[in-house]
Amino acid sequence: MSQAGEELVRGLEALVPAMRGELASCAAQDLEDLRVKYLGRKGLLAGLLAGLGSLAPEDRPLAGKAANAAKQALTDLFAAREAELAAETARGALSRFDPTLPGRTPEAGSLHPVTLVMEEICTVFTGLGFEVVSGPEVESDWYNFEALNLPPEHPARDMQDTLYVADNVVLRTHTSPLQVRTMLARKPPVAVIAPGKVYRRDSDLTHTPMFHQIEGLLVDREVSMADLRGTLTSFLRQIFGVDTRVRFRPSFFPFTEPSAEVDISCRMCGGAGTLHGEPCRVCKQTGWVEILGCGMVDPEVFKAVGYDPEVYTGFAFGLGVERVTMLKYGIGDLRMFFENDTRFLGQFA
Ligand code: PHE
């Protein structure tokens, strides 16, 4: 064999112990680099093989044989070391596994405070014999306004900044369309409450474009303002505590007559208007906070749904759930309800 042939064969044979040595001290994460170094397309083996072509023809069979042997040996060495390292890694993971450590408890979710209060209010009213109903959030102008004695161009429509989906189709601005839907679907007597989302074009520190209301409606023969007062007073004391004082102030809604707004004594300052000598911020020193709107169903609404106003009377009310929740739990910032901070939400678990 020529000298060049012998050199090439020696070079090939030397690769095997060299790789074996490097493999022995190689960590798992460096294994791939080592494979590229020896077996890669531009690796040491490939470099030597490139010299095969320039050998004298009679040297080629022997040198070729040596090349194949070297390639096989390198590949086997590599595979063996790879398997060894994989086994080591697996053993290491096992030895780090400590079965005496306490398990990781999955975090449990909790109901949103607005949901909790909504359910609590519904429970109070179902206890009084009311039935829970619901209806669409996308509502026609007729249900949201017109049947509630708010004809087109009525100035009272300005009370609520309406979000329109299309001509005569709105996102309901209150749950009062459920009064209309209920009366159209049933004959009196009816006693229902309707919890749900409502929408207004309004967004600042104390208003969000979506919030929750609960509507109440009771219609029968001889329902009076006294029934309204008694029902709402009982309800508010169940939610806010037996000591809560309740007052009715005359107000206006197109769909009730007479209408009232209801205040409860301020829970923050106990109705005093001051707290530790400072003006109470929750009730702005008045000792009262507004909690809901209500009134006796207007005869015009009865006419729109086909109830005889000479025979039937009824009362209706609507309240904002976020507002009740803030007062009940002393939450100062409306944004808390929408930020989904689990440190806040988890307190209601
Ligand atoms: N719908 C009124 C509002 O959103 C509240 C209300 C309901 C008032 C029922 C009277 C009767 O402000």
Coordinates of C-alpha atoms and ligand atoms in Angstrom, one line a residue:
M1 CA 0.0 0.0 0.0
S2 CA 1.2 3.5 -0.8
Q3 CA 2.2 5.8 2.0
A4 CA -0.9 8.0 1.4
G5 CA -3.1 4.9 1.7
E6 CA -1.5 3.9 5.0
E7 CA -1.9 7.4 6.3
L8 CA -5.5 7.5 5.5
V9 CA -6.2 4.1 7.1
R10 CA -4.3 5.2 10.3
G11 CA -6.3 8.4 10.4
L12 CA -9.5 6.4 10.1
E13 CA -8.5 4.0 12.9
A14 CA -7.4 6.8 15.1
L15 CA -10.9 8.3 15.0
V16 CA -12.4 5.5 17.1
P17 CA -10.3 5.8 20.3
A18 CA -10.4 9.6 20.0
M19 CA -14.2 9.6 19.9
R20 CA -14.4 7.0 22.6
G21 CA -12.3 9.3 24.9
E22 CA -14.4 12.3 24.2
L23 CA -17.7 10.4 24.6
A24 CA -16.7 9.1 28.0
S25 CA -16.5 12.6 29.5
C26 CA -19.3 14.1 27.5
A27 CA -22.5 15.4 29.2
A28 CA -25.9 14.8 27.7
Q29 CA -26.3 18.3 26.5
D30 CA -23.0 18.2 24.5
L31 CA -23.7 14.9 22.8
E32 CA -25.1 16.4 19.7
D33 CA -22.0 18.6 19.2
L34 CA -19.8 15.6 19.4
R35 CA -21.8 13.7 16.9
V36 CA -21.5 16.6 14.5
K37 CA -17.8 16.8 15.1
Y38 CA -17.2 13.2 14.1
L39 CA -20.1 12.0 12.1
G40 CA -21.5 15.3 10.7
R41 CA -21.5 16.2 7.0
K42 CA -18.4 18.4 7.5
G43 CA -17.1 16.2 10.4
L44 CA -13.7 14.4 10.8
L45 CA -14.9 11.2 9.2
A46 CA -16.2 13.0 6.2
G47 CA -12.9 14.9 5.9
L48 CA -11.0 11.7 5.7
L49 CA -13.4 10.1 3.3
A50 CA -12.9 13.0 0.9
G51 CA -9.3 11.8 0.5
L52 CA -10.4 8.3 -0.7
G53 CA -10.9 9.5 -4.3
S54 CA -7.3 10.6 -4.7
L55 CA -5.8 7.3 -3.6
A56 CA -4.2 5.0 -6.1
P57 CA -6.9 2.5 -7.4
E58 CA -5.1 -0.5 -5.8
D59 CA -5.2 1.2 -2.4
R60 CA -8.9 1.9 -2.5
P61 CA -10.4 -1.5 -1.5
L62 CA -8.4 -1.6 1.7
A63 CA -8.9 2.0 2.6
G64 CA -12.6 1.7 1.7
K65 CA -12.9 -1.2 4.1
A66 CA -11.2 0.8 6.9
A67 CA -13.5 3.7 6.2
N68 CA -16.7 1.5 6.5
A69 CA -15.3 -0.1 9.7
A70 CA -14.5 3.3 11.2
K71 CA -18.0 4.7 10.4
Q72 CA -19.7 1.7 11.9
A73 CA -17.6 1.8 15.0
L74 CA -18.2 5.6 15.5
T75 CA -21.9 5.1 15.0
D76 CA -22.1 2.2 17.5
L77 CA -20.0 4.1 20.0
F78 CA -22.2 7.1 19.8
A79 CA -25.4 5.1 20.1
A80 CA -24.1 3.3 23.1
R81 CA -23.1 6.4 24.9
E82 CA -26.4 8.1 24.0
A83 CA -28.4 5.2 25.6
E84 CA -26.2 5.3 28.6
L85 CA -26.7 9.0 29.2
A86 CA -30.5 8.7 28.7
A87 CA -30.6 5.9 31.3
E88 CA -28.6 8.1 33.7
T89 CA -31.0 11.0 33.2
A90 CA -33.9 8.8 34.0
R91 CA -32.3 7.4 37.1
G92 CA -31.5 11.0 38.2
A93 CA -35.1 12.1 37.8
L94 CA -36.2 9.1 39.9
S95 CA -33.8 9.8 42.7
R96 CA -35.0 13.4 42.8
F97 CA -38.6 12.3 43.2
D98 CA -39.6 12.7 46.8
P99 CA -42.8 10.9 47.6
T100 CA -43.0 12.5 51.0
L101 CA -43.4 16.0 49.7
P102 CA -47.0 17.4 50.1
G103 CA -48.9 17.3 46.8
R104 CA -49.6 20.5 44.8
T105 CA -53.3 21.3 45.4
P106 CA -55.0 22.6 42.2
E107 CA -56.3 26.1 42.8
A108 CA -60.0 26.1 43.2
G109 CA -62.1 28.8 41.5
S110 CA -64.8 30.8 43.2
L111 CA -68.0 32.4 42.2
H112 CA -67.7 36.1 41.2
P113 CA -69.0 38.4 44.0
V114 CA -71.6 39.8 41.5
T115 CA -72.8 36.3 40.8
L116 CA -73.0 35.6 44.6
V117 CA -75.1 38.7 45.3
M118 CA -77.3 38.0 42.3
E119 CA -77.9 34.5 43.6
E120 CA -78.5 35.8 47.1
I121 CA -81.1 38.3 45.9
C122 CA -82.8 35.7 43.8
T123 CA -83.0 33.4 46.8
V124 CA -84.7 36.1 48.9
F125 CA -87.3 36.7 46.2
T126 CA -88.0 33.1 45.4
G127 CA -88.5 32.8 49.2
L128 CA -91.2 35.5 48.8
G129 CA -92.9 33.5 46.0
F130 CA -91.3 35.2 43.0
E131 CA -90.2 33.2 40.0
V132 CA -86.9 33.9 38.2
V133 CA -87.2 34.7 34.4
S134 CA -84.8 35.8 31.8
G135 CA -84.8 37.3 28.3
P136 CA -82.6 38.5 25.4
E137 CA -79.8 41.0 25.8
V138 CA -80.3 42.2 22.2
E139 CA -83.7 43.7 22.3
S140 CA -86.1 45.5 20.0
D141 CA -86.8 49.1 20.6
W142 CA -90.4 48.2 21.3
Y143 CA -89.6 46.0 24.3
N144 CA -86.9 48.2 25.7
F145 CA -88.7 51.6 25.2
E146 CA -92.0 51.8 23.5
A147 CA -94.0 49.3 25.4
L148 CA -92.6 50.9 28.6
N149 CA -94.3 54.2 27.7
L150 CA -91.2 55.6 26.1
P151 CA -92.4 56.5 22.6
P152 CA -89.9 57.6 19.9
E153 CA -88.7 61.1 20.6
H154 CA -89.7 60.9 24.2
P155 CA -87.2 63.0 26.1
A156 CA -86.8 60.4 28.9
R157 CA -84.9 58.2 26.4
D158 CA -82.0 60.5 27.0
M159 CA -81.9 59.2 30.6
Q160 CA -80.0 56.2 29.2
D161 CA -77.3 56.3 26.6
T162 CA -78.3 53.5 24.3
L163 CA -76.1 51.2 22.3
Y164 CA -77.7 50.4 19.0
V165 CA -77.2 47.1 17.1
A166 CA -79.3 48.3 14.1
D167 CA -82.3 50.5 13.5
N168 CA -84.8 49.7 16.3
V169 CA -82.5 47.0 17.7
V170 CA -80.6 47.8 20.9
L171 CA -78.6 46.2 23.6
R172 CA -81.1 46.4 26.4
T173 CA -80.4 49.4 28.6
H174 CA -82.3 47.9 31.6
T175 CA -84.0 44.7 32.5
S176 CA -87.4 46.3 32.3
P177 CA -88.2 44.7 28.9
L178 CA -88.7 41.6 31.0
Q179 CA -91.8 43.2 32.5
V180 CA -93.2 43.5 29.0
R181 CA -92.2 40.0 27.9
T182 CA -93.6 38.4 31.1
M183 CA -96.9 40.1 30.9
L184 CA -97.3 39.3 27.2
A185 CA -96.6 35.7 27.9
R186 CA -98.7 35.2 31.1
K187 CA -102.0 36.2 32.6
P188 CA -102.0 37.8 36.1
P189 CA -101.2 37.2 38.8
V190 CA -97.5 37.4 38.1
A191 CA -94.6 37.7 40.5
V192 CA -91.2 37.5 38.7
I193 CA -87.7 38.7 39.1
A194 CA -85.3 38.9 36.1
P195 CA -81.6 39.1 36.7
G196 CA -79.3 39.9 33.8
K197 CA -76.7 42.0 31.9
V198 CA -77.6 45.5 30.7
Y199 CA -75.6 47.9 28.5
R200 CA -75.2 51.6 28.3
R201 CA -72.9 53.9 26.4
D202 CA -71.1 55.0 29.6
S203 CA -67.6 54.4 30.9
D204 CA -65.8 56.1 33.7
L205 CA -64.8 55.4 37.3
T206 CA -68.3 54.6 38.4
H207 CA -69.9 53.4 35.2
T208 CA -69.1 50.4 33.0
P209 CA -70.7 49.8 29.5
M210 CA -72.1 46.5 30.8
F211 CA -73.5 45.9 34.3
H212 CA -76.1 43.7 36.0
Q213 CA -79.6 44.5 37.1
I214 CA -82.4 42.7 38.7
E215 CA -85.9 43.6 37.7
G216 CA -88.9 42.7 39.8
L217 CA -92.6 42.7 38.8
L218 CA -95.7 41.8 40.7
V219 CA -99.2 42.2 39.2
D220 CA -102.5 41.1 40.7
R221 CA -105.8 42.6 41.8
E222 CA -105.5 45.2 44.5
V223 CA -101.7 45.4 44.6
S224 CA -100.8 48.7 46.4
M225 CA -97.9 50.9 47.2
A226 CA -97.9 49.4 50.7
D227 CA -97.2 46.0 49.1
L228 CA -94.3 47.6 47.3
R229 CA -92.9 49.2 50.4
G230 CA -93.3 46.1 52.5
T231 CA -91.7 43.8 49.9
L232 CA -88.7 46.0 49.3
T233 CA -88.1 46.8 52.9
S234 CA -88.2 43.2 53.8
F235 CA -85.8 42.3 50.9
L236 CA -83.3 45.1 51.8
R237 CA -83.2 44.1 55.4
Q238 CA -82.5 40.5 54.4
I239 CA -79.6 41.7 52.2
F240 CA -78.1 44.5 54.3
G241 CA -79.2 43.5 57.8
V242 CA -82.2 43.9 60.1
D243 CA -81.1 47.3 61.4
T244 CA -81.1 48.8 57.9
R245 CA -83.4 51.8 57.6
V246 CA -85.2 52.3 54.3
R247 CA -86.8 55.4 52.8
F248 CA -88.8 56.0 49.7
R249 CA -88.2 59.3 47.7
P250 CA -90.6 60.5 45.0
S251 CA -89.0 60.1 41.6
F252 CA -89.9 59.6 37.9
F253 CA -89.9 56.7 35.5
P254 CA -92.0 56.6 32.4
F255 CA -93.2 53.1 33.1
T256 CA -94.3 53.6 36.7
E257 CA -96.6 56.0 38.4
P258 CA -96.1 57.0 41.1
S259 CA -92.4 56.3 41.0
A260 CA -89.9 56.3 43.8
E261 CA -86.2 55.9 44.5
V262 CA -85.3 53.9 47.5
D263 CA -82.4 54.8 49.9
I264 CA -80.9 52.7 52.7
S265 CA -79.1 54.0 55.7
C266 CA -75.4 54.2 54.9
R267 CA -73.6 51.0 56.2
M268 CA -70.3 52.7 56.2
C269 CA -71.1 55.4 58.8
G270 CA -74.3 53.8 60.2
G271 CA -76.3 56.8 58.8
A272 CA -74.4 59.4 60.8
G273 CA -72.9 61.0 57.7
T274 CA -69.5 61.2 59.4
L275 CA -66.9 58.5 60.2
H276 CA -64.3 59.0 62.9
G277 CA -65.0 62.7 62.6
E278 CA -64.4 62.7 58.9
P279 CA -67.2 63.2 56.3
C280 CA -68.4 59.8 55.1
R281 CA -67.4 59.3 51.5
V282 CA -69.8 56.5 50.7
C283 CA -73.0 58.6 51.4
K284 CA -71.4 62.0 50.9
Q285 CA -72.5 63.0 54.5
T286 CA -76.2 62.4 53.8
G287 CA -76.4 59.2 55.9
W288 CA -78.3 57.6 53.0
V289 CA -77.4 55.8 49.8
E290 CA -79.6 55.2 46.8
I291 CA -80.2 51.6 46.1
L292 CA -83.0 51.1 43.6
G293 CA -85.8 52.5 41.5
C294 CA -89.4 51.4 41.7
G295 CA -93.0 52.3 41.3
M296 CA -96.6 51.2 40.5
V297 CA -96.8 49.9 37.0
D298 CA -98.1 52.7 34.7
P299 CA -101.5 51.9 33.1
E300 CA -100.0 52.7 29.7
V301 CA -97.7 49.7 30.1
F302 CA -100.7 47.5 31.0
K303 CA -102.4 48.7 27.9
A304 CA -99.4 47.9 25.7
V305 CA -99.4 44.2 27.0
G306 CA -103.2 43.8 27.0
Y307 CA -103.8 43.8 30.8
D308 CA -106.9 45.7 31.9
P309 CA -105.7 48.6 34.1
E310 CA -109.1 48.9 35.6
V311 CA -108.8 45.4 37.0
Y312 CA -105.1 45.0 37.7
T313 CA -102.4 46.9 39.5
G314 CA -98.8 46.1 40.2
F315 CA -95.4 47.2 41.2
A316 CA -92.0 47.0 39.6
F317 CA -88.5 47.7 40.7
G318 CA -85.0 47.6 39.3
L319 CA -81.7 47.5 41.0
G320 CA -78.0 47.5 40.0
V321 CA -76.2 44.4 41.3
E322 CA -72.7 45.9 41.2
R323 CA -73.9 48.7 43.4
V324 CA -75.5 46.4 45.9
T325 CA -72.3 44.2 45.9
M326 CA -70.1 47.3 46.6
L327 CA -72.2 48.5 49.4
K328 CA -72.6 45.0 50.9
Y329 CA -68.9 44.2 50.9
G330 CA -67.5 47.7 51.3
I331 CA -65.8 47.6 47.8
G332 CA -64.7 51.1 46.9
D333 CA -63.8 50.6 43.2
L334 CA -66.1 49.4 40.5
R335 CA -63.1 48.3 38.4
M336 CA -62.4 45.5 40.8
F337 CA -65.3 43.5 39.4
F338 CA -63.8 43.5 35.9
E339 CA -60.1 43.1 36.4
N340 CA -60.3 39.4 37.3
D341 CA -57.5 39.7 40.0
T342 CA -57.7 36.3 41.7
R343 CA -56.4 37.9 45.0
F344 CA -59.6 40.0 45.0
L345 CA -62.0 37.2 43.7
G346 CA -60.5 34.6 46.0
Q347 CA -61.8 36.5 49.0
F348 CA -65.4 35.5 48.1
A349 CA -64.7 31.7 48.0
Ligands
PHE1 N1 -85.4 50.4 34.7 C1 -85.1 51.4 35.6 C2 -83.6 51.8 35.5 O1 -82.8 51.1 34.8 C3 -85.3 51.0 37.0 C4 -86.7 50.7 37.3 C5 -87.3 49.5 37.1 C6 -87.5 51.7 37.8 C7 -88.6 49.2 37.4 C8 -88.9 51.5 38.1 C9 -89.4 50.2 37.9 O2 -83.1 52.8 36.0

